[in-house]
């Protein structure tokens, strides 16, 4: 058995959501993020000043990283890989920090301190960025640095009521034995999606020879819906006036109004997530439309760069229809964080923090079913985090 409390480095740490997912059974040896506001939240939740090094990852020296980490986690920036981004890919200023992270891993390996497991998290757009060349470069980088790797696409909706598919690339040092059962002979649903299989098929023969189909079980069906996480009296936002709610309804198409009518007749409180989008009407004029979903799942949280990226919720309880911005605490719950998690007081800062993070229950699932078996860590080491990162995220 390995050390019963495995250690990890957390790069691009944000508010420490990967740390929340790993749980108390893991010990953080080092954390880094360039955003000082996020670092303040990290410190507020995880310890005194000094627990996280604030600054550009390119300035991180390996002397700051103690010991040998069992896991190096990196949720590197997605802006250049996102389908909504500029398309710069790994050559972009933000997503290009992927290579700065690997410079650190390479330097650690040169000292005999290479992390046993390396895990990356990013948007699924990384699979198709530059025709798949960026994903191929990611896989090749693992191989060049002595790691066999595989990937999974996991939607946080399996754990929390938020549609949030993300790509996780997990590599293991080639000198470590692979426990039986962790590798499948071929792709398996639901985590080896069609897009992932297509991206893997585009890899070079050498990269495919380095590939692993990680065998991770599907989680049990979650027992919480979006409506269960909604606050009646949020502190960070105010309910819309009746006039504001009527304006939202006036911007809905007949199909979306029919969804509201069906929710009104449901016989229970229904919560819908609304996005404002610009559509072209029959005359060719552009107009803002409000589109609603009542499938008890929130849309994917995004960083609030503009008003349209902030989700509006609509609560329908019989003939009573109310609307407002989603609250800061609700966004944290949708990321699987407990209500004890301390958020920034500023609404936009809190929304940016959660919208830019990784869903904690997804990390816990990977830790339990992949990282810990790879490291020979006893299953009971994670029990302390079960309440913190369980389905729904409420304590």
PDB file of C-alpha atoms in Angstrom, residues 98-270:
ATOM      1  CA  UNK A  98      -0.519  23.900 -21.047  1.00  0.00           C
ATOM      2  CA  UNK A  99       3.115  23.829 -22.132  1.00  0.00           C
ATOM      3  CA  UNK A 100       4.242  25.888 -19.140  1.00  0.00           C
ATOM      4  CA  UNK A 101       2.613  23.295 -16.909  1.00  0.00           C
ATOM      5  CA  UNK A 102       4.493  20.510 -18.692  1.00  0.00           C
ATOM      6  CA  UNK A 103       7.745  22.422 -18.323  1.00  0.00           C
ATOM      7  CA  UNK A 104       7.240  22.019 -14.574  1.00  0.00           C
ATOM      8  CA  UNK A 105       6.394  18.318 -14.865  1.00  0.00           C
ATOM      9  CA  UNK A 106       9.467  17.797 -17.031  1.00  0.00           C
ATOM     10  CA  UNK A 107      11.702  19.616 -14.561  1.00  0.00           C
ATOM     11  CA  UNK A 108      10.327  17.547 -11.688  1.00  0.00           C
ATOM     12  CA  UNK A 109      10.966  14.343 -13.631  1.00  0.00           C
ATOM     13  CA  UNK A 110      14.566  15.414 -14.232  1.00  0.00           C
ATOM     14  CA  UNK A 111      15.003  15.466 -10.465  1.00  0.00           C
ATOM     15  CA  UNK A 112      13.341  12.074 -10.068  1.00  0.00           C
ATOM     16  CA  UNK A 113      10.172  13.739  -8.759  1.00  0.00           C
ATOM     17  CA  UNK A 114       7.757  13.258 -11.641  1.00  0.00           C
ATOM     18  CA  UNK A 115       4.132  13.061 -10.405  1.00  0.00           C
ATOM     19  CA  UNK A 116       2.791   9.525 -10.520  1.00  0.00           C
ATOM     20  CA  UNK A 117      -0.484  10.637 -12.129  1.00  0.00           C
ATOM     21  CA  UNK A 118      -1.186  13.745 -14.223  1.00  0.00           C
ATOM     22  CA  UNK A 119      -4.774  14.862 -14.817  1.00  0.00           C
ATOM     23  CA  UNK A 120      -5.903  17.645 -17.139  1.00  0.00           C
ATOM     24  CA  UNK A 121      -9.373  19.155 -17.381  1.00  0.00           C
ATOM     25  CA  UNK A 122     -10.695  21.299 -20.220  1.00  0.00           C
ATOM     26  CA  UNK A 123     -13.637  21.864 -22.542  1.00  0.00           C
ATOM     27  CA  UNK A 124     -14.645  19.211 -25.056  1.00  0.00           C
ATOM     28  CA  UNK A 125     -13.738  21.660 -27.827  1.00  0.00           C
ATOM     29  CA  UNK A 126     -10.157  20.552 -27.201  1.00  0.00           C
ATOM     30  CA  UNK A 127     -11.003  17.341 -29.074  1.00  0.00           C
ATOM     31  CA  UNK A 128     -11.640  19.157 -32.365  1.00  0.00           C
ATOM     32  CA  UNK A 129      -9.505  22.289 -32.001  1.00  0.00           C
ATOM     33  CA  UNK A 130      -7.410  22.752 -35.174  1.00  0.00           C
ATOM     34  CA  UNK A 131      -8.895  19.613 -36.688  1.00  0.00           C
ATOM     35  CA  UNK A 132      -7.827  17.493 -33.734  1.00  0.00           C
ATOM     36  CA  UNK A 133      -4.190  18.613 -33.855  1.00  0.00           C
ATOM     37  CA  UNK A 134      -4.321  20.199 -30.403  1.00  0.00           C
ATOM     38  CA  UNK A 135      -5.677  17.023 -28.811  1.00  0.00           C
ATOM     39  CA  UNK A 136      -2.991  15.034 -30.625  1.00  0.00           C
ATOM     40  CA  UNK A 137      -0.388  17.440 -29.226  1.00  0.00           C
ATOM     41  CA  UNK A 138      -1.749  16.921 -25.713  1.00  0.00           C
ATOM     42  CA  UNK A 139      -1.505  13.137 -26.045  1.00  0.00           C
ATOM     43  CA  UNK A 140       1.952  13.348 -27.604  1.00  0.00           C
ATOM     44  CA  UNK A 141       3.159  15.503 -24.725  1.00  0.00           C
ATOM     45  CA  UNK A 142       2.125  12.811 -22.252  1.00  0.00           C
ATOM     46  CA  UNK A 143       4.001  10.198 -24.281  1.00  0.00           C
ATOM     47  CA  UNK A 144       7.106  12.375 -24.659  1.00  0.00           C
ATOM     48  CA  UNK A 145       7.296  12.768 -20.892  1.00  0.00           C
ATOM     49  CA  UNK A 146       6.937   9.100 -19.988  1.00  0.00           C
ATOM     50  CA  UNK A 147       3.205   8.860 -19.349  1.00  0.00           C
ATOM     51  CA  UNK A 148       0.624   6.523 -20.866  1.00  0.00           C
ATOM     52  CA  UNK A 149      -2.680   8.357 -21.108  1.00  0.00           C
ATOM     53  CA  UNK A 150      -6.355   8.093 -21.858  1.00  0.00           C
ATOM     54  CA  UNK A 151      -9.298  10.466 -21.764  1.00  0.00           C
ATOM     55  CA  UNK A 152     -12.890  10.614 -20.632  1.00  0.00           C
ATOM     56  CA  UNK A 153     -15.722  13.012 -21.421  1.00  0.00           C
ATOM     57  CA  UNK A 154     -17.834  13.393 -18.299  1.00  0.00           C
ATOM     58  CA  UNK A 155     -20.980  15.504 -18.059  1.00  0.00           C
ATOM     59  CA  UNK A 156     -21.454  16.956 -14.580  1.00  0.00           C
ATOM     60  CA  UNK A 157     -25.204  16.404 -15.114  1.00  0.00           C
ATOM     61  CA  UNK A 158     -24.626  12.820 -13.980  1.00  0.00           C
ATOM     62  CA  UNK A 159     -23.802  14.209 -10.528  1.00  0.00           C
ATOM     63  CA  UNK A 160     -25.412  17.655 -10.244  1.00  0.00           C
ATOM     64  CA  UNK A 161     -28.314  19.272 -12.144  1.00  0.00           C
ATOM     65  CA  UNK A 162     -26.100  21.217 -14.563  1.00  0.00           C
ATOM     66  CA  UNK A 163     -25.281  20.383 -18.165  1.00  0.00           C
ATOM     67  CA  UNK A 164     -21.487  20.597 -18.142  1.00  0.00           C
ATOM     68  CA  UNK A 165     -19.554  18.123 -20.325  1.00  0.00           C
ATOM     69  CA  UNK A 166     -15.818  18.336 -19.829  1.00  0.00           C
ATOM     70  CA  UNK A 167     -12.750  16.520 -21.142  1.00  0.00           C
ATOM     71  CA  UNK A 168     -10.451  14.810 -18.644  1.00  0.00           C
ATOM     72  CA  UNK A 169      -7.096  13.495 -19.855  1.00  0.00           C
ATOM     73  CA  UNK A 170      -5.412  11.245 -17.295  1.00  0.00           C
ATOM     74  CA  UNK A 171      -1.862   9.971 -17.612  1.00  0.00           C
ATOM     75  CA  UNK A 172       0.032   7.515 -15.437  1.00  0.00           C
ATOM     76  CA  UNK A 173       3.804   7.219 -15.237  1.00  0.00           C
ATOM     77  CA  UNK A 174       4.878   4.236 -17.304  1.00  0.00           C
ATOM     78  CA  UNK A 175       6.938   2.736 -14.488  1.00  0.00           C
ATOM     79  CA  UNK A 176       3.824   2.271 -12.329  1.00  0.00           C
ATOM     80  CA  UNK A 177       1.879  -1.004 -12.522  1.00  0.00           C
ATOM     81  CA  UNK A 178      -1.702  -0.795 -13.771  1.00  0.00           C
ATOM     82  CA  UNK A 179      -4.170  -2.561 -11.446  1.00  0.00           C
ATOM     83  CA  UNK A 180      -6.402  -5.058 -13.267  1.00  0.00           C
ATOM     84  CA  UNK A 181      -9.826  -3.755 -14.172  1.00  0.00           C
ATOM     85  CA  UNK A 182      -8.843  -0.124 -14.672  1.00  0.00           C
ATOM     86  CA  UNK A 183      -8.228  -0.556 -18.403  1.00  0.00           C
ATOM     87  CA  UNK A 184     -10.870  -1.609 -20.936  1.00  0.00           C
ATOM     88  CA  UNK A 185      -9.950  -3.310 -24.209  1.00  0.00           C
ATOM     89  CA  UNK A 186     -11.943  -0.738 -26.166  1.00  0.00           C
ATOM     90  CA  UNK A 187     -14.076   2.357 -25.758  1.00  0.00           C
ATOM     91  CA  UNK A 188     -17.003   2.179 -23.327  1.00  0.00           C
ATOM     92  CA  UNK A 189     -20.054   4.388 -22.936  1.00  0.00           C
ATOM     93  CA  UNK A 190     -20.867   6.825 -21.474  1.00  0.00           C
ATOM     94  CA  UNK A 191     -17.429   8.392 -20.916  1.00  0.00           C
ATOM     95  CA  UNK A 192     -15.852   7.430 -24.246  1.00  0.00           C
ATOM     96  CA  UNK A 193     -18.094   9.496 -26.467  1.00  0.00           C
ATOM     97  CA  UNK A 194     -18.273   9.447 -30.241  1.00  0.00           C
ATOM     98  CA  UNK A 195     -16.275  12.684 -30.350  1.00  0.00           C
ATOM     99  CA  UNK A 196     -13.558  11.213 -28.143  1.00  0.00           C
ATOM    100  CA  UNK A 197     -13.373   8.031 -30.196  1.00  0.00           C
ATOM    101  CA  UNK A 198     -13.037  10.094 -33.373  1.00  0.00           C
ATOM    102  CA  UNK A 199     -10.278  12.197 -31.807  1.00  0.00           C
ATOM    103  CA  UNK A 200      -8.412   9.085 -30.698  1.00  0.00           C
ATOM    104  CA  UNK A 201      -8.692   7.605 -34.205  1.00  0.00           C
ATOM    105  CA  UNK A 202      -6.928  10.691 -35.593  1.00  0.00           C
ATOM    106  CA  UNK A 203      -3.866  10.134 -33.404  1.00  0.00           C
ATOM    107  CA  UNK A 204      -0.624   8.871 -34.855  1.00  0.00           C
ATOM    108  CA  UNK A 205       0.219   5.178 -34.561  1.00  0.00           C
ATOM    109  CA  UNK A 206       2.782   5.994 -31.872  1.00  0.00           C
ATOM    110  CA  UNK A 207       0.270   8.017 -29.853  1.00  0.00           C
ATOM    111  CA  UNK A 208      -2.376   5.296 -30.146  1.00  0.00           C
ATOM    112  CA  UNK A 209       0.169   2.774 -28.862  1.00  0.00           C
ATOM    113  CA  UNK A 210       0.445   4.972 -25.747  1.00  0.00           C
ATOM    114  CA  UNK A 211      -3.340   5.167 -25.318  1.00  0.00           C
ATOM    115  CA  UNK A 212      -5.402   3.715 -22.449  1.00  0.00           C
ATOM    116  CA  UNK A 213      -9.168   3.274 -22.374  1.00  0.00           C
ATOM    117  CA  UNK A 214      -9.826   4.038 -18.717  1.00  0.00           C
ATOM    118  CA  UNK A 215     -12.550   1.820 -17.263  1.00  0.00           C
ATOM    119  CA  UNK A 216     -14.588   4.021 -14.898  1.00  0.00           C
ATOM    120  CA  UNK A 217     -18.059   2.995 -13.681  1.00  0.00           C
ATOM    121  CA  UNK A 218     -21.170   5.061 -14.288  1.00  0.00           C
ATOM    122  CA  UNK A 219     -22.389   6.778 -11.111  1.00  0.00           C
ATOM    123  CA  UNK A 220     -25.768   5.984  -9.552  1.00  0.00           C
ATOM    124  CA  UNK A 221     -28.682   8.133 -10.673  1.00  0.00           C
ATOM    125  CA  UNK A 222     -28.585  11.463  -8.876  1.00  0.00           C
ATOM    126  CA  UNK A 223     -31.483  12.220  -6.566  1.00  0.00           C
ATOM    127  CA  UNK A 224     -31.556  16.016  -6.791  1.00  0.00           C
ATOM    128  CA  UNK A 225     -32.926  18.281  -9.475  1.00  0.00           C
ATOM    129  CA  UNK A 226     -32.410  21.944 -10.262  1.00  0.00           C
ATOM    130  CA  UNK A 227     -35.527  22.896  -8.294  1.00  0.00           C
ATOM    131  CA  UNK A 228     -34.043  21.344  -5.139  1.00  0.00           C
ATOM    132  CA  UNK A 229     -31.092  23.745  -5.214  1.00  0.00           C
ATOM    133  CA  UNK A 230     -33.013  27.008  -5.705  1.00  0.00           C
ATOM    134  CA  UNK A 231     -33.070  29.544  -2.872  1.00  0.00           C
ATOM    135  CA  UNK A 232     -36.368  31.142  -1.863  1.00  0.00           C
ATOM    136  CA  UNK A 233     -34.664  34.211  -0.418  1.00  0.00           C
ATOM    137  CA  UNK A 234     -31.254  34.647  -2.093  1.00  0.00           C
ATOM    138  CA  UNK A 235     -28.874  37.190  -0.626  1.00  0.00           C
ATOM    139  CA  UNK A 236     -26.934  37.962  -3.808  1.00  0.00           C
ATOM    140  CA  UNK A 237     -29.776  38.749  -6.246  1.00  0.00           C
ATOM    141  CA  UNK A 238     -33.314  40.138  -6.167  1.00  0.00           C
ATOM    142  CA  UNK A 239     -36.455  38.732  -7.718  1.00  0.00           C
ATOM    143  CA  UNK A 240     -37.619  40.546 -10.841  1.00  0.00           C
ATOM    144  CA  UNK A 241     -40.617  42.809 -10.725  1.00  0.00           C
ATOM    145  CA  UNK A 242     -43.810  41.546 -12.348  1.00  0.00           C
ATOM    146  CA  UNK A 243     -43.121  43.888 -15.260  1.00  0.00           C
ATOM    147  CA  UNK A 244     -39.649  42.416 -15.774  1.00  0.00           C
ATOM    148  CA  UNK A 245     -41.035  38.888 -15.750  1.00  0.00           C
ATOM    149  CA  UNK A 246     -43.730  39.873 -18.261  1.00  0.00           C
ATOM    150  CA  UNK A 247     -41.006  41.323 -20.497  1.00  0.00           C
ATOM    151  CA  UNK A 248     -39.156  38.001 -20.385  1.00  0.00           C
ATOM    152  CA  UNK A 249     -42.330  36.159 -21.339  1.00  0.00           C
ATOM    153  CA  UNK A 250     -42.967  38.600 -24.194  1.00  0.00           C
ATOM    154  CA  UNK A 251     -39.589  37.663 -25.676  1.00  0.00           C
ATOM    155  CA  UNK A 252     -40.418  33.965 -25.842  1.00  0.00           C
ATOM    156  CA  UNK A 253     -41.450  32.166 -28.989  1.00  0.00           C
ATOM    157  CA  UNK A 254     -44.746  30.220 -29.019  1.00  0.00           C
ATOM    158  CA  UNK A 255     -42.788  27.010 -28.399  1.00  0.00           C
ATOM    159  CA  UNK A 256     -41.109  28.453 -25.308  1.00  0.00           C
ATOM    160  CA  UNK A 257     -44.391  29.898 -24.036  1.00  0.00           C
ATOM    161  CA  UNK A 258     -45.865  26.419 -24.389  1.00  0.00           C
ATOM    162  CA  UNK A 259     -43.095  25.131 -22.117  1.00  0.00           C
ATOM    163  CA  UNK A 260     -44.094  27.712 -19.498  1.00  0.00           C
ATOM    164  CA  UNK A 261     -47.736  26.663 -19.815  1.00  0.00           C
ATOM    165  CA  UNK A 262     -46.826  23.009 -19.349  1.00  0.00           C
ATOM    166  CA  UNK A 263     -44.801  23.943 -16.261  1.00  0.00           C
ATOM    167  CA  UNK A 264     -47.779  25.888 -14.891  1.00  0.00           C
ATOM    168  CA  UNK A 265     -49.965  22.798 -15.208  1.00  0.00           C
ATOM    169  CA  UNK A 266     -47.394  20.394 -13.744  1.00  0.00           C
ATOM    170  CA  UNK A 267     -48.844  20.450 -10.242  1.00  0.00           C
ATOM    171  CA  UNK A 268     -45.457  21.119  -8.615  1.00  0.00           C
ATOM    172  CA  UNK A 269     -42.864  23.849  -8.488  1.00  0.00           C
ATOM    173  CA  UNK A 270     -40.907  23.918 -11.724  1.00  0.00           C
TER     174      UNK A 270
END
